[in-house]
mmCIF file of C-alpha atoms in Angstrom:
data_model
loop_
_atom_site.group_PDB
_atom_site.id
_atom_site.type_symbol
_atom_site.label_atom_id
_atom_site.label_comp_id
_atom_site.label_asym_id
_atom_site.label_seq_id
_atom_site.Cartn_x
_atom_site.Cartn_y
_atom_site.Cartn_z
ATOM 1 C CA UNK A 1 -13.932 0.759 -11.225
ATOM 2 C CA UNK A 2 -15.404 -1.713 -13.788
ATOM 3 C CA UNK A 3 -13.589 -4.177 -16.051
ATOM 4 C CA UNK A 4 -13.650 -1.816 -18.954
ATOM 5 C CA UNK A 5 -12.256 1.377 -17.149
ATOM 6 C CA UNK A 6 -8.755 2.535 -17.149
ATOM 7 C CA UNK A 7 -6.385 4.116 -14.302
ATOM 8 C CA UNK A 8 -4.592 2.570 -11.323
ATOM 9 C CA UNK A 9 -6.454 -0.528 -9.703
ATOM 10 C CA UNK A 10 -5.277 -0.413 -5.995
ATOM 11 C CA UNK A 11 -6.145 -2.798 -3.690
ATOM 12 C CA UNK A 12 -4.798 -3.502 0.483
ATOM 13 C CA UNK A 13 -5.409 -7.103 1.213
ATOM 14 C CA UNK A 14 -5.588 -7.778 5.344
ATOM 15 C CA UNK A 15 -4.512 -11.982 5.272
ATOM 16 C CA UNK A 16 -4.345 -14.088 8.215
ATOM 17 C CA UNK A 17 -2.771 -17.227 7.563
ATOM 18 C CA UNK A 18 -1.516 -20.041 9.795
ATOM 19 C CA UNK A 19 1.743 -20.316 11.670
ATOM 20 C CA UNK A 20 2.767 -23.791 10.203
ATOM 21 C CA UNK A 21 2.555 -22.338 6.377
ATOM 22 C CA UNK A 22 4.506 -19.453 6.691
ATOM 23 C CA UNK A 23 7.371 -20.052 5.306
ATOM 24 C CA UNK A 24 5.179 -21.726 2.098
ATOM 25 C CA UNK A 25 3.433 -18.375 2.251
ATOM 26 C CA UNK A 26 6.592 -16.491 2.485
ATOM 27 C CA UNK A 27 8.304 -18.259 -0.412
ATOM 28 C CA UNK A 28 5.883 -18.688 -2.732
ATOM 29 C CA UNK A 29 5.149 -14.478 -2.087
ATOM 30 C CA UNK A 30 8.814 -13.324 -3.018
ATOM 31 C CA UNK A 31 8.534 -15.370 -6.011
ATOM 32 C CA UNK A 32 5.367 -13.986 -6.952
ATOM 33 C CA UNK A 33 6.282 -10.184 -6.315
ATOM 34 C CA UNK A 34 9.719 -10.010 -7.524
ATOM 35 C CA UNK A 35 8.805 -12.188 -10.923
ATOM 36 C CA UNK A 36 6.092 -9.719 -11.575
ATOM 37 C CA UNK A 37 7.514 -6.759 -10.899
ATOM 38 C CA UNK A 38 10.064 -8.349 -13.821
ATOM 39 C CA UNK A 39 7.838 -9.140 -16.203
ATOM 40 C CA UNK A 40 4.827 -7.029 -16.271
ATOM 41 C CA UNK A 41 4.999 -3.490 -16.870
ATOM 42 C CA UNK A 42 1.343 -3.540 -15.875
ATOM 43 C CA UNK A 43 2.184 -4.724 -12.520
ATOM 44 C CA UNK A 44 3.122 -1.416 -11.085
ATOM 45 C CA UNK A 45 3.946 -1.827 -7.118
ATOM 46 C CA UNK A 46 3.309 -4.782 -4.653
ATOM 47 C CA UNK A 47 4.172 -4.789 -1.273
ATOM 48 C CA UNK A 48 3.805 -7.873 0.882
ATOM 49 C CA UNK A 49 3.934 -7.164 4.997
ATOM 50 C CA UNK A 50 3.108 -8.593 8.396
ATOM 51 C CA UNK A 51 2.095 -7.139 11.359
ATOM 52 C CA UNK A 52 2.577 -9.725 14.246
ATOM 53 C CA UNK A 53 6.107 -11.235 15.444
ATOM 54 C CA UNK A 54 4.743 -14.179 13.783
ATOM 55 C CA UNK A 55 3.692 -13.456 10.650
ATOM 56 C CA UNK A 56 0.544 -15.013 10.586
ATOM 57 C CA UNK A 57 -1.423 -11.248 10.315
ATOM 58 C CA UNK A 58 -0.118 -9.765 7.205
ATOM 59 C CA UNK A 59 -1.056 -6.968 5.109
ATOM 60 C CA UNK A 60 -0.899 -6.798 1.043
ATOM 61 C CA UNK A 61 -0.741 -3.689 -1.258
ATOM 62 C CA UNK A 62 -1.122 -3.726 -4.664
ATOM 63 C CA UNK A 63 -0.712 -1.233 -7.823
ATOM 64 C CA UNK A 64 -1.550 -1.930 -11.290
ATOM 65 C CA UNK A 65 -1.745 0.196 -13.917
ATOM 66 C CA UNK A 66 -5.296 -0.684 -15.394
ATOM 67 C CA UNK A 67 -7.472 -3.957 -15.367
ATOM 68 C CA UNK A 68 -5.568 -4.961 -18.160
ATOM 69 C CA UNK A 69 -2.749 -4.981 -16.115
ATOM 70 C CA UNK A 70 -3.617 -7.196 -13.570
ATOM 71 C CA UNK A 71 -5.715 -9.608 -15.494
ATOM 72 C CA UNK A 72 -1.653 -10.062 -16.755
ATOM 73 C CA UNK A 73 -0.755 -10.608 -12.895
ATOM 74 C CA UNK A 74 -3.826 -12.829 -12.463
ATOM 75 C CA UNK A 75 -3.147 -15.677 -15.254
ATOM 76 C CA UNK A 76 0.807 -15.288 -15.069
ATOM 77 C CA UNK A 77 1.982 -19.112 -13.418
ATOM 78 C CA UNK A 78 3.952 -17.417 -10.826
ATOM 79 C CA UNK A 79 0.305 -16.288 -9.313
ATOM 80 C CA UNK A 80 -1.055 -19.315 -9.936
ATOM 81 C CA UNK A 81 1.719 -20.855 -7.712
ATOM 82 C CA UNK A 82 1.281 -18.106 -4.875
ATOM 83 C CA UNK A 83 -2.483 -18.887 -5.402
ATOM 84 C CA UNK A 84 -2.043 -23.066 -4.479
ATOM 85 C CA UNK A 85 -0.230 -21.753 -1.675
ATOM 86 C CA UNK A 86 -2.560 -19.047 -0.468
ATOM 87 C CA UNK A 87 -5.476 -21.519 -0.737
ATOM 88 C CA UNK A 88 -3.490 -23.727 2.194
ATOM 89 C CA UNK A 89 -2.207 -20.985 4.060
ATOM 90 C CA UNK A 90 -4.832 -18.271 4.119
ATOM 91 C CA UNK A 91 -7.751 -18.441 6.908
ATOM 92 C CA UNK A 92 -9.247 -14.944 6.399
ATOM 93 C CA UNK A 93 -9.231 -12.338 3.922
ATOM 94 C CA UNK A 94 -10.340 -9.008 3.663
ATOM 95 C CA UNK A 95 -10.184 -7.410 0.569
ATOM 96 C CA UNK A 96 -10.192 -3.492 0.313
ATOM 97 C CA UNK A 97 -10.595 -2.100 -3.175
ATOM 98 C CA UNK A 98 -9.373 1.627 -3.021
ATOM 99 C CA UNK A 99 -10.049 4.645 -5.330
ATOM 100 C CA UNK A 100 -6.754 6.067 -5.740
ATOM 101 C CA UNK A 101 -6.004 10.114 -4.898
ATOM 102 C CA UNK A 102 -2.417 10.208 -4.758
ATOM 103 C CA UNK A 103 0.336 7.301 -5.643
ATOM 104 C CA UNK A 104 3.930 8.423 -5.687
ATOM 105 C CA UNK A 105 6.601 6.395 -5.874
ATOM 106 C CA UNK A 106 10.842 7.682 -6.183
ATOM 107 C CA UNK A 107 12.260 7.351 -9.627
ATOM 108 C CA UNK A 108 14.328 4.527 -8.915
ATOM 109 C CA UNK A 109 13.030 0.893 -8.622
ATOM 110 C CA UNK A 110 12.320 -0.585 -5.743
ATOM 111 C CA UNK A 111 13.313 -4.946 -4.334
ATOM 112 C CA UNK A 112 13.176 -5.636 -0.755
ATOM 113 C CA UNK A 113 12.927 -8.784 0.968
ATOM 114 C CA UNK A 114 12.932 -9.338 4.564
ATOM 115 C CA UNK A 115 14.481 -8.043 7.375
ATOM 116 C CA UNK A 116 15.761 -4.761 5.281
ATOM 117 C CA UNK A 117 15.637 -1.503 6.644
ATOM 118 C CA UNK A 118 12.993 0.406 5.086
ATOM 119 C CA UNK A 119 10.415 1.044 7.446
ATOM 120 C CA UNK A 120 6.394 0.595 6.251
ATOM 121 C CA UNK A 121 3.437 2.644 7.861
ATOM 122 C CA UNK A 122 -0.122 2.137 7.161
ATOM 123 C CA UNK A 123 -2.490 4.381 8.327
ATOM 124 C CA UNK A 124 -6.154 3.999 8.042
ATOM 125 C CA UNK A 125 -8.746 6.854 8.613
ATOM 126 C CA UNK A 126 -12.411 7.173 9.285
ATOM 127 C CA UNK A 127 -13.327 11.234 7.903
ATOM 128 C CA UNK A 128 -16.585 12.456 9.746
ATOM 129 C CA UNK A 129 -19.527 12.226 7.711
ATOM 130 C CA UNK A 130 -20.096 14.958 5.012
ATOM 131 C CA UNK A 131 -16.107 15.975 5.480
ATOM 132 C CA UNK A 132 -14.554 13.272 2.935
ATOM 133 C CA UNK A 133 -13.912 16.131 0.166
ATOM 134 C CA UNK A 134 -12.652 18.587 2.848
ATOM 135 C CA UNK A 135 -10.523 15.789 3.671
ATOM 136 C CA UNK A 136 -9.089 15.527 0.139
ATOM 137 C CA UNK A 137 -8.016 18.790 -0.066
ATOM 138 C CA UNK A 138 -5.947 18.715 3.112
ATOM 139 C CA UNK A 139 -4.352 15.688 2.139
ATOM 140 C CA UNK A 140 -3.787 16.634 -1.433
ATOM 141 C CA UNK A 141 -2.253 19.792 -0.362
ATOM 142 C CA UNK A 142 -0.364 18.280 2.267
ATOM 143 C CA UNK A 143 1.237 15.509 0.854
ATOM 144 C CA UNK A 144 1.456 15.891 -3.298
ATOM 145 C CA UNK A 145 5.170 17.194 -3.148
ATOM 146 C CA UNK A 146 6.182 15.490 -0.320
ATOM 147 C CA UNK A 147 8.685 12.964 -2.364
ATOM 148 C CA UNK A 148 10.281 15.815 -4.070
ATOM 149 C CA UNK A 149 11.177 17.170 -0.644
ATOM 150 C CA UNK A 150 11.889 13.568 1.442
ATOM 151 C CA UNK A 151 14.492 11.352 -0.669
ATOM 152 C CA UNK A 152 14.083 9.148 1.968
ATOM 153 C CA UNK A 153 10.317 8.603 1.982
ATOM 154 C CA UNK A 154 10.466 5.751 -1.049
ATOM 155 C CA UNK A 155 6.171 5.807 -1.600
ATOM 156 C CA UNK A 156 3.338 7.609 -0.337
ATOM 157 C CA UNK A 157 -0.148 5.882 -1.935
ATOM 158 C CA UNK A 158 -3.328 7.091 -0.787
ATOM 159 C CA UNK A 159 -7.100 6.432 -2.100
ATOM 160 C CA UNK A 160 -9.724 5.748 -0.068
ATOM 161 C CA UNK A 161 -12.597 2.483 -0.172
ATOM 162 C CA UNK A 162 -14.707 2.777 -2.890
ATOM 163 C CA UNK A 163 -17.675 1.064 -1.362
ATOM 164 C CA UNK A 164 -16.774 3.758 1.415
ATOM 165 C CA UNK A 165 -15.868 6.676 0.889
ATOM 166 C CA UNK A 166 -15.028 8.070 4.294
ATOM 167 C CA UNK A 167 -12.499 5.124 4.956
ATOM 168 C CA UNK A 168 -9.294 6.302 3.793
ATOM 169 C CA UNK A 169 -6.008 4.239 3.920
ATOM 170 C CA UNK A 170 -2.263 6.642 3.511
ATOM 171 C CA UNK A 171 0.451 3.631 2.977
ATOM 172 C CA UNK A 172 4.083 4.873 2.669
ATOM 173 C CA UNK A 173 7.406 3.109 2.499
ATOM 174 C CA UNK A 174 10.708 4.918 4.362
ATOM 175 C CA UNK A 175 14.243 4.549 3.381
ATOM 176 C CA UNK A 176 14.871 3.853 7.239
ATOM 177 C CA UNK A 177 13.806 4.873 10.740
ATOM 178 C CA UNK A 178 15.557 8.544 10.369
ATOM 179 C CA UNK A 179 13.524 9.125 7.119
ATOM 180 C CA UNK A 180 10.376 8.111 8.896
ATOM 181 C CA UNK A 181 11.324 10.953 12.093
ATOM 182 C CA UNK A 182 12.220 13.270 9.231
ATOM 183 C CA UNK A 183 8.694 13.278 7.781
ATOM 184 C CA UNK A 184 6.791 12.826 11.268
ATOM 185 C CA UNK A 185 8.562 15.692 12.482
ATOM 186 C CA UNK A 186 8.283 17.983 9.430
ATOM 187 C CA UNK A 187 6.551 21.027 9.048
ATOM 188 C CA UNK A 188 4.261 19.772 6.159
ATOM 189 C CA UNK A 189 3.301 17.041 7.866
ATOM 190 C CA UNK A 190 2.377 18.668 11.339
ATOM 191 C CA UNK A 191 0.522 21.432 9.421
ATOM 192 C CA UNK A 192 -1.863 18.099 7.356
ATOM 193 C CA UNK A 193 -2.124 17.074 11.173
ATOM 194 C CA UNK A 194 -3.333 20.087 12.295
ATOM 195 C CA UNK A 195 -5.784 20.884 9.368
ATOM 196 C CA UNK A 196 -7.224 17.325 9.258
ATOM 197 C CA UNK A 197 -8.127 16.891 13.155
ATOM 198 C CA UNK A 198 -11.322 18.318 12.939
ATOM 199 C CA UNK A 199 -12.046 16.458 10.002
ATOM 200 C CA UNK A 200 -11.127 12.600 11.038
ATOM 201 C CA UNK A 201 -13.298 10.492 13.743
ATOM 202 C CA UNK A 202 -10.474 7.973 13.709
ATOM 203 C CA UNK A 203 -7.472 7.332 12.910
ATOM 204 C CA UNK A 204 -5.499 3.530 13.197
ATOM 205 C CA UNK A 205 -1.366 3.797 12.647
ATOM 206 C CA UNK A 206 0.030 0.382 12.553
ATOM 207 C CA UNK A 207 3.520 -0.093 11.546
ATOM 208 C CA UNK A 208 4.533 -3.352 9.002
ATOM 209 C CA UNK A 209 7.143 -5.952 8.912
ATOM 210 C CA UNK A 210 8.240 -5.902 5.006
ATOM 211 C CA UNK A 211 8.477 -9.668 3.524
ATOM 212 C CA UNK A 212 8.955 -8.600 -0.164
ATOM 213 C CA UNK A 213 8.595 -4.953 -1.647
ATOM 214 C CA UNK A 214 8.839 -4.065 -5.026
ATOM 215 C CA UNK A 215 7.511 -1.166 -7.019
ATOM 216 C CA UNK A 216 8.609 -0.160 -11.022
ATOM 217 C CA UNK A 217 9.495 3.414 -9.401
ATOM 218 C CA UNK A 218 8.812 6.493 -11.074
ATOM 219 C CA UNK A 219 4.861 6.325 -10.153
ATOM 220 C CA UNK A 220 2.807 9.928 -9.866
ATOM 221 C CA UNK A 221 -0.644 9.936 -9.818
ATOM 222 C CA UNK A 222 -2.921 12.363 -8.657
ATOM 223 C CA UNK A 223 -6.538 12.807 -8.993
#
């Protein structure tokens, strides 16, 4: 996606930062996320995670409705704060831009901070070579109605990397750990396990610690 095209810019950040800034990192985060979310309709979802018990491996999703959009986010002083922060707290980054397939969100907003309930899974998947647009079609048919069935599941975003296409990422936000079971164990989603197996060459589940999660609600995408 170029500066002068519209649609959904989605990006999964992968930040490790170190253990004495955390809490800098943390702060300066939920004020980031939660005054965005406020004031820029642009700024569609954001969803700031960790992986580790100590926070210092985190993992950073981001919606925006266009370019214009997030050039908003990017010159708004709350990022500009976050970004002072980030520069003393962040040792790595890894920055995954993603085409977008399928971005759902409920139709009610969403604010978490931490230690809530909702549980967060992000899967990533490497799709045999030449299978990528097989791939799409199981997932698409899988997963496109899957809100309308599972109140509890609060997002499902998918897209995959643009500079690679068979590297596919499926993030999704639960209400709890009984929403999560409900859509491991349901019939739809057995059936896109089945049907993508002989597709996939690999497939890395790794389940995230929410810090702050916020999305406008009310998202559907699908290309």
């Amino acid at each position: 996606m170029d500066s002068k095209q519209s649609g959904p810019l989605f990006r999964l950040f992968k930040l490790k930062i170190t253990a004495d800034q955390r809490a800098n990192f943390l702060a300066a985060g939920r004020h980031n996320l939660l005054t965005s979310i406020a004031d820029e309709p642009g700024t569609l979802a954001m969803y700031a995670t960790h992986v580790d018990e100590a926070g210092t491996e985190n993992r950073v999703v981001e919606v925006y409705r266009d370019t214009t959009g997030y050039d908003v986010h990017a010159n708004s002083p709350q990022f500009a704060a976050f970004r002072a922060v980030a520069k003393q707290a962040v040792v790595q980054q890894e920055v995954v831009s993603l085409t977008p397939v399928l971005l759902l969100e409920q139709p009610q907003p969403l604010q978490v901070s931490a230690n809530a309930s909702q549980v967060v899974r992000l899967l990533e998947v490497t799709v045999k070579p030449g299978q990528a647009a097989a791939y799409r079609q199981v997932i698409m048919h899988a997963m496109q109605d899957v809100l309308a069935t599972e109140p509890g599941t609060l997002t499902l975003k998918i897209g995959y990397a643009t500079s690679a296409p068979q590297k596919w990422v499926i993030f999704a936000v639960f209400q709890d750990a009984a929403a999560e079971q409900k859509h491991s164990q349901s019939a739809t989603f057995k059936q896109y396990q089945a049907d993508s197996q002989p597709l996939v060459a690999q497939v890395a589940s790794t389940r995230l610690f929410s810090d702050t999660l916020v999305q406008q609600g009310g998202l559907v995408f699908k290309d």
